[in-house]
């Protein structure tokens, strides 16, 4: 057993309250990852990962499958040893500690509930393992179930609950031990769209109410934007950009970051101007202008624009000539796919239906366009 359990044995001579207090991991000011590396044979899953997370923050690790975000979380949790670098809570190095010695709360994609245990027993499992006295544990279980709105479901088995309710149980189990850090690995990916939205709101509410520190892994930019104070975008085991949701949404530093922030259209063109804080790019006879990102030099550039911001041009307004290939109704507007003469696939929005095969001229406001150098990777 871990040290917390030993400290709670009758031989310690402590009162029940002091034993319960001993089971709580200490608070911290910051978590630091310094040059963390994780190799799987010849594959570098994490490379020189350096990051500081301060107490009370909600940090999202965002990126495509295989970018290293879950590997980073598992290294922090102690489920994977680091190959190089260090992880510290304040001045204490923790990458050499076992998982249970770190005292973190963890919420997994598959919930990892015990099917033969009631909700209350599932939630209280970590407290039992830490030797928390029964009376104190019951109070903390009650409070955790109240926080996740499951007070009336404590007697049920996981199989009697919906997916969203099971995820709430997993969250209650993670927070009931009052951990200094809560780690969540794509906890909403198994839920339908409505439940994901509801649970996002619940996770943010619980985080704010507890004042906890949370690291949340996701590949969904909407989740990251709605939940996090800071977003860390990774690719191929390397941090590409760190910033607030507003910073990453409005000013992504690289094309791959822009892609994760919703800039689905990435269009090659000819750089025809770059002055006054705006770059002009010719795309098949139509010109788009926007904010330059990175050092633009040479004759080519890449325009990035979100589908909602690429719209049919007004009569007499120049735009990118294209042919509509698909159109679908999405409630308030239509979303379509068009193909430019140069073969670029363009995702756009329209207030009116357009026929498949019809010509369209597409444009975007300069405030919604970013221009990157072609070598940006």
Coordinates of C-alpha atoms in Angstrom, one line a residue:
X1 CA 0.0 0.0 0.0
X2 CA 1.0 3.6 -0.4
X3 CA 2.2 5.9 2.4
X4 CA -1.2 7.6 2.8
X5 CA -2.7 4.2 3.7
X6 CA 0.1 3.5 6.2
X7 CA -0.4 6.8 7.8
X8 CA -4.1 6.0 8.5
X9 CA -3.5 2.8 10.4
X10 CA -4.6 2.7 14.0
X11 CA -0.9 2.5 15.1
X12 CA -0.4 6.0 13.9
X13 CA -2.3 7.4 17.0
X14 CA -3.9 10.1 14.9
X15 CA -7.5 11.2 15.3
X16 CA -10.0 10.4 12.4
X17 CA -9.9 14.0 11.2
X18 CA -6.1 14.1 11.1
X19 CA -6.0 10.7 9.3
X20 CA -8.4 12.0 6.7
X21 CA -6.3 15.1 6.3
X22 CA -3.2 13.0 5.8
X23 CA -5.0 11.2 2.9
X24 CA -5.3 14.4 0.9
X25 CA -2.4 15.2 -1.4
X26 CA -0.8 18.6 -0.8
X27 CA -1.7 21.6 -2.9
X28 CA 0.8 23.0 -5.3
X29 CA 1.6 26.3 -7.1
X30 CA 2.7 24.9 -10.4
X31 CA 3.3 21.7 -12.3
X32 CA 6.4 21.9 -14.5
X33 CA 7.4 19.6 -17.4
X34 CA 11.1 20.2 -18.3
X35 CA 12.3 18.7 -21.5
X36 CA 10.1 15.6 -21.1
X37 CA 10.7 12.9 -23.7
X38 CA 9.0 9.6 -24.2
X39 CA 10.3 7.1 -26.7
X40 CA 8.7 3.8 -27.9
X41 CA 11.7 2.1 -29.4
X42 CA 12.8 4.3 -32.3
X43 CA 9.6 6.3 -32.2
X44 CA 9.8 9.7 -30.4
X45 CA 6.2 10.1 -29.0
X46 CA 7.2 13.2 -27.0
X47 CA 10.2 15.5 -27.8
X48 CA 11.5 18.1 -25.4
X49 CA 8.1 18.9 -23.9
X50 CA 8.4 21.9 -21.7
X51 CA 5.3 23.4 -20.1
X52 CA 4.3 25.1 -16.9
X53 CA 0.7 24.7 -15.5
X54 CA -0.3 26.8 -12.6
X55 CA -2.7 25.9 -9.8
X56 CA -6.4 26.5 -10.7
X57 CA -5.9 26.5 -14.4
X58 CA -7.9 24.4 -16.9
X59 CA -5.4 23.3 -19.6
X60 CA -6.5 21.5 -22.8
X61 CA -4.0 19.3 -24.7
X62 CA -5.2 19.5 -28.3
X63 CA -4.1 17.8 -31.4
X64 CA -4.7 14.9 -33.9
X65 CA -4.5 11.3 -33.1
X66 CA -0.9 10.2 -32.5
X67 CA 0.3 13.8 -31.7
X68 CA 1.4 12.8 -28.1
X69 CA -1.3 14.4 -26.0
X70 CA -2.4 11.1 -24.3
X71 CA 1.2 10.1 -23.9
X72 CA 1.9 13.4 -22.1
X73 CA -1.1 12.9 -19.8
X74 CA 0.0 9.3 -19.0
X75 CA 3.5 10.5 -18.2
X76 CA 2.1 13.1 -15.8
X77 CA -0.1 10.4 -14.2
X78 CA 2.7 8.0 -13.9
X79 CA 1.2 5.4 -16.1
X80 CA 4.2 5.7 -18.4
X81 CA 7.7 6.4 -17.4
X82 CA 9.5 9.3 -19.0
X83 CA 12.5 8.6 -21.2
X84 CA 14.1 11.9 -20.5
X85 CA 13.5 15.2 -18.7
X86 CA 11.6 15.7 -15.5
X87 CA 8.2 16.5 -14.1
X88 CA 7.9 18.5 -10.9
X89 CA 5.2 19.8 -8.5
X90 CA 6.8 23.0 -7.3
X91 CA 10.3 21.8 -6.2
X92 CA 9.4 18.2 -5.8
X93 CA 10.3 15.8 -8.6
X94 CA 7.4 13.4 -9.2
X95 CA 8.3 11.5 -12.4
X96 CA 10.2 9.0 -10.2
X97 CA 7.1 8.4 -8.0
X98 CA 4.5 5.6 -8.6
X99 CA 1.1 6.5 -9.9
X100 CA -0.6 6.1 -6.5
X101 CA 2.1 8.3 -4.8
X102 CA 1.2 11.2 -7.0
X103 CA -2.3 11.4 -5.8
X104 CA -3.9 12.7 -9.0
X105 CA -7.5 12.1 -10.0
X106 CA -8.0 10.5 -13.4
X107 CA -11.0 10.3 -15.8
X108 CA -10.7 7.9 -18.7
X109 CA -12.5 7.6 -22.1
X110 CA -14.0 4.3 -21.1
X111 CA -15.0 5.3 -17.6
X112 CA -13.2 2.3 -16.0
X113 CA -16.0 1.7 -13.5
X114 CA -16.4 -1.5 -11.5
X115 CA -19.5 -3.1 -12.8
X116 CA -20.3 -5.1 -9.7
X117 CA -20.0 -2.1 -7.4
X118 CA -22.8 0.5 -6.7
X119 CA -22.2 4.1 -7.6
X120 CA -21.4 4.9 -4.0
X121 CA -18.8 2.2 -3.8
X122 CA -17.3 3.2 -7.1
X123 CA -17.0 6.8 -6.0
X124 CA -15.6 5.8 -2.6
X125 CA -13.0 3.3 -3.9
X126 CA -10.1 5.7 -3.8
X127 CA -11.0 6.9 -0.3
X128 CA -11.1 3.3 0.9
X129 CA -7.7 2.6 -0.6
X130 CA -6.3 5.6 1.2
X131 CA -7.7 4.5 4.5
X132 CA -10.0 7.4 5.0
X133 CA -12.3 6.8 8.0
X134 CA -15.8 5.7 7.1
X135 CA -17.7 8.7 8.5
X136 CA -15.4 11.1 6.7
X137 CA -15.5 9.1 3.5
X138 CA -19.3 9.0 3.5
X139 CA -19.5 12.8 3.8
X140 CA -17.0 13.2 0.9
X141 CA -19.0 10.7 -1.3
X142 CA -22.2 12.6 -0.6
X143 CA -20.6 15.9 -1.6
X144 CA -19.1 14.4 -4.8
X145 CA -22.4 12.9 -5.8
X146 CA -24.1 16.2 -5.2
X147 CA -21.6 18.0 -7.4
X148 CA -22.3 15.7 -10.3
X149 CA -26.0 15.7 -9.7
X150 CA -26.2 11.9 -8.9
X151 CA -27.4 12.1 -5.3
X152 CA -30.4 9.8 -6.0
X153 CA -28.4 7.2 -7.9
X154 CA -25.9 6.0 -5.3
X155 CA -27.5 2.6 -4.9
X156 CA -27.5 1.8 -8.6
X157 CA -24.9 -0.3 -10.5
X158 CA -23.1 1.3 -13.5
X159 CA -25.1 -0.9 -15.9
X160 CA -28.3 0.8 -14.8
X161 CA -27.0 4.3 -15.8
X162 CA -26.9 6.2 -19.0
X163 CA -23.5 6.9 -20.6
X164 CA -23.6 10.5 -19.4
X165 CA -24.4 9.3 -15.8
X166 CA -21.6 6.8 -15.9
X167 CA -19.2 9.6 -16.9
X168 CA -20.4 11.7 -14.0
X169 CA -19.6 8.7 -11.7
X170 CA -16.1 8.6 -13.1
X171 CA -15.7 12.3 -12.5
X172 CA -17.0 12.0 -8.9
X173 CA -14.6 9.2 -8.2
X174 CA -11.7 11.4 -9.5
X175 CA -12.6 14.5 -7.4
X176 CA -13.7 12.8 -4.2
X177 CA -10.1 12.2 -3.2
X178 CA -9.6 16.0 -3.4
X179 CA -6.6 15.7 -5.7
X180 CA -4.2 18.5 -6.5
X181 CA -4.6 17.7 -10.2
X182 CA -7.4 16.1 -12.3
X183 CA -6.4 14.4 -15.5
X184 CA -9.0 13.7 -18.2
X185 CA -8.3 11.7 -21.3
X186 CA -11.0 12.4 -24.0
X187 CA -13.7 11.7 -21.4
X188 CA -16.6 12.7 -23.7
X189 CA -15.7 10.9 -26.9
X190 CA -18.1 8.0 -26.3
X191 CA -21.2 10.3 -25.8
X192 CA -23.6 11.6 -28.3
X193 CA -23.6 15.3 -29.3
X194 CA -26.2 16.4 -26.9
X195 CA -24.6 14.7 -23.9
X196 CA -21.2 16.0 -24.9
X197 CA -22.5 19.5 -24.7
X198 CA -24.2 18.9 -21.4
X199 CA -21.1 17.3 -19.9
X200 CA -18.8 20.1 -21.1
X201 CA -20.9 22.5 -19.1
X202 CA -20.8 20.2 -16.1
X203 CA -17.1 19.7 -16.2
X204 CA -16.5 23.4 -16.4
X205 CA -18.9 24.0 -13.6
X206 CA -17.3 21.4 -11.3
X207 CA -13.8 22.7 -12.1
X208 CA -14.9 26.3 -11.2
X209 CA -16.7 25.2 -8.0
X210 CA -13.8 23.1 -6.8
X211 CA -11.1 25.5 -7.8
X212 CA -9.1 22.5 -9.0
X213 CA -6.4 22.2 -11.6
X214 CA -7.4 20.2 -14.7
X215 CA -5.5 18.8 -17.7
X216 CA -7.9 17.7 -20.4
X217 CA -6.9 15.8 -23.5
X218 CA -9.1 16.3 -26.6
X219 CA -9.0 16.3 -30.4
X220 CA -12.1 18.5 -30.6
X221 CA -11.3 22.2 -30.9
X222 CA -14.8 23.2 -29.7
X223 CA -14.3 21.3 -26.5
X224 CA -10.9 22.9 -26.0
X225 CA -12.2 26.4 -26.7
X226 CA -15.3 26.1 -24.4
X227 CA -13.5 24.5 -21.5
X228 CA -9.9 25.6 -21.3
X229 CA -8.1 28.7 -19.9
X230 CA -5.1 27.7 -21.9
X231 CA -4.8 25.4 -24.9
X232 CA -1.6 23.5 -25.8
X233 CA -1.5 22.3 -29.4
X234 CA 0.7 19.4 -30.2
X235 CA 1.9 17.7 -33.3
X236 CA 4.3 14.8 -33.6
X237 CA 5.2 15.0 -29.9
X238 CA 6.1 18.7 -30.1
X239 CA 4.3 21.8 -28.7
X240 CA 3.3 24.0 -31.6
X241 CA 1.5 26.8 -29.7
X242 CA 0.3 27.6 -26.2
X243 CA -2.2 30.4 -25.6
X244 CA -5.7 31.4 -24.5
X245 CA -8.6 30.2 -26.5
X246 CA -9.0 33.7 -28.0
X247 CA -5.4 33.8 -28.9
X248 CA -5.4 30.4 -30.7
X249 CA -8.8 31.0 -32.3
X250 CA -7.9 34.4 -33.7
X251 CA -4.1 34.2 -34.3
X252 CA -2.9 30.6 -34.8
X253 CA 0.9 30.7 -35.4
X254 CA 1.1 27.8 -37.9
X255 CA -1.0 26.2 -40.5
X256 CA -1.6 23.0 -38.5
X257 CA -2.7 25.0 -35.5
X258 CA -5.0 27.0 -37.8
X259 CA -6.5 23.7 -39.1
X260 CA -7.3 22.7 -35.5
X261 CA -8.9 26.1 -34.9
X262 CA -11.3 25.6 -37.7
X263 CA -9.5 27.1 -40.7
X264 CA -10.5 24.2 -42.9
X265 CA -9.8 26.0 -46.2
X266 CA -6.1 26.2 -47.0
X267 CA -5.7 27.6 -50.5
X268 CA -2.4 28.0 -52.4
X269 CA -2.0 31.2 -54.3
X270 CA 0.3 33.9 -55.7
X271 CA 1.5 36.6 -53.3
X272 CA 0.9 39.9 -55.0
X273 CA 1.2 42.4 -52.1
X274 CA 2.3 42.6 -48.5
X275 CA 2.1 46.0 -47.0
X276 CA 0.2 47.9 -44.3
X277 CA -0.4 44.8 -42.2
X278 CA -2.2 43.0 -45.0
X279 CA -1.1 40.4 -47.5
X280 CA -2.8 40.1 -50.9
X281 CA -3.0 36.7 -52.6
X282 CA -4.2 36.0 -56.1
X283 CA -6.2 32.8 -56.4
X284 CA -7.2 31.9 -59.9
X285 CA -7.9 35.5 -60.8
X286 CA -9.7 36.4 -57.5
X287 CA -7.8 38.2 -54.7
X288 CA -8.1 37.6 -51.0
X289 CA -6.3 39.7 -48.4
X290 CA -5.7 39.0 -44.8
X291 CA -3.3 39.1 -41.9
X292 CA 0.2 37.7 -42.6
X293 CA 1.4 35.0 -40.3
X294 CA 5.1 34.2 -40.3
X295 CA 7.7 35.6 -42.8
X296 CA 6.2 35.9 -46.3
X297 CA 8.8 35.9 -49.0
X298 CA 8.8 34.6 -52.6
X299 CA 5.9 34.5 -54.9
X300 CA 3.6 31.9 -53.3
X301 CA 1.5 31.9 -50.1
X302 CA -1.2 29.8 -48.4
X303 CA -4.5 31.4 -47.5
X304 CA -6.4 30.0 -44.5
X305 CA -10.1 30.8 -43.9
X306 CA -12.9 29.1 -42.0
X307 CA -15.9 27.7 -44.0
X308 CA -18.3 30.0 -42.2
X309 CA -16.3 33.0 -43.4
X310 CA -16.0 32.0 -47.0
X311 CA -19.2 33.2 -48.7
X312 CA -20.6 34.0 -52.2
X313 CA -19.4 37.4 -53.4
X314 CA -21.9 40.2 -54.0
X315 CA -22.7 41.2 -57.6
X316 CA -19.7 43.0 -59.1
X317 CA -17.4 41.9 -56.2
X318 CA -14.3 39.9 -57.3
X319 CA -13.8 36.4 -55.7
X320 CA -12.5 32.9 -56.3
X321 CA -14.2 31.4 -59.3
X322 CA -15.4 27.8 -58.5
X323 CA -18.1 25.2 -59.2
X324 CA -20.5 23.9 -56.6
X325 CA -20.0 20.2 -56.0
X326 CA -22.2 19.7 -52.9
X327 CA -24.7 21.7 -50.8
X328 CA -26.5 20.9 -47.6
X329 CA -29.0 22.7 -45.4
X330 CA -27.9 23.2 -41.8
X331 CA -30.7 25.1 -40.2
X332 CA -29.9 28.8 -40.5
X333 CA -27.8 28.5 -43.6
X334 CA -26.4 26.3 -46.3
X335 CA -22.9 24.8 -46.3
X336 CA -21.3 23.8 -49.5
X337 CA -18.2 22.4 -51.2
X338 CA -16.9 24.0 -54.4
X339 CA -13.9 23.3 -56.6
X340 CA -11.8 26.1 -58.0
X341 CA -10.4 26.0 -61.5
X342 CA -7.0 25.1 -60.0
X343 CA -8.5 22.1 -58.2
X344 CA -8.7 23.5 -54.7
X345 CA -11.6 22.2 -52.5
X346 CA -13.4 25.1 -50.9
X347 CA -15.8 24.8 -48.0
X348 CA -18.2 27.7 -47.8
X349 CA -21.4 29.0 -46.3
X350 CA -24.4 30.6 -48.1
X351 CA -27.7 32.1 -47.0
X352 CA -29.3 30.7 -50.1
X353 CA -29.3 27.3 -51.8
X354 CA -27.0 26.9 -54.8
X355 CA -27.4 24.2 -57.4
X356 CA -24.8 21.5 -57.8
X357 CA -22.8 22.2 -60.9
X358 CA -23.5 25.9 -60.8
X359 CA -20.7 28.5 -60.8
X360 CA -20.0 30.6 -57.7
X361 CA -17.6 33.3 -56.8
X362 CA -16.3 33.1 -53.2
X363 CA -14.7 35.7 -51.0
X364 CA -14.0 36.5 -47.4
X365 CA -13.6 39.6 -45.2
X366 CA -9.9 40.5 -44.6
X367 CA -10.5 40.2 -40.9
X368 CA -11.2 36.5 -41.2
X369 CA -8.3 35.6 -43.5
X370 CA -4.8 34.5 -42.5
X371 CA -1.9 34.3 -44.9
X372 CA 1.0 31.8 -44.3
X373 CA 4.3 31.1 -46.0
X374 CA 4.1 27.9 -48.1
X375 CA 6.8 26.3 -46.1
X376 CA 5.0 26.6 -42.8
X377 CA 4.6 23.1 -41.4

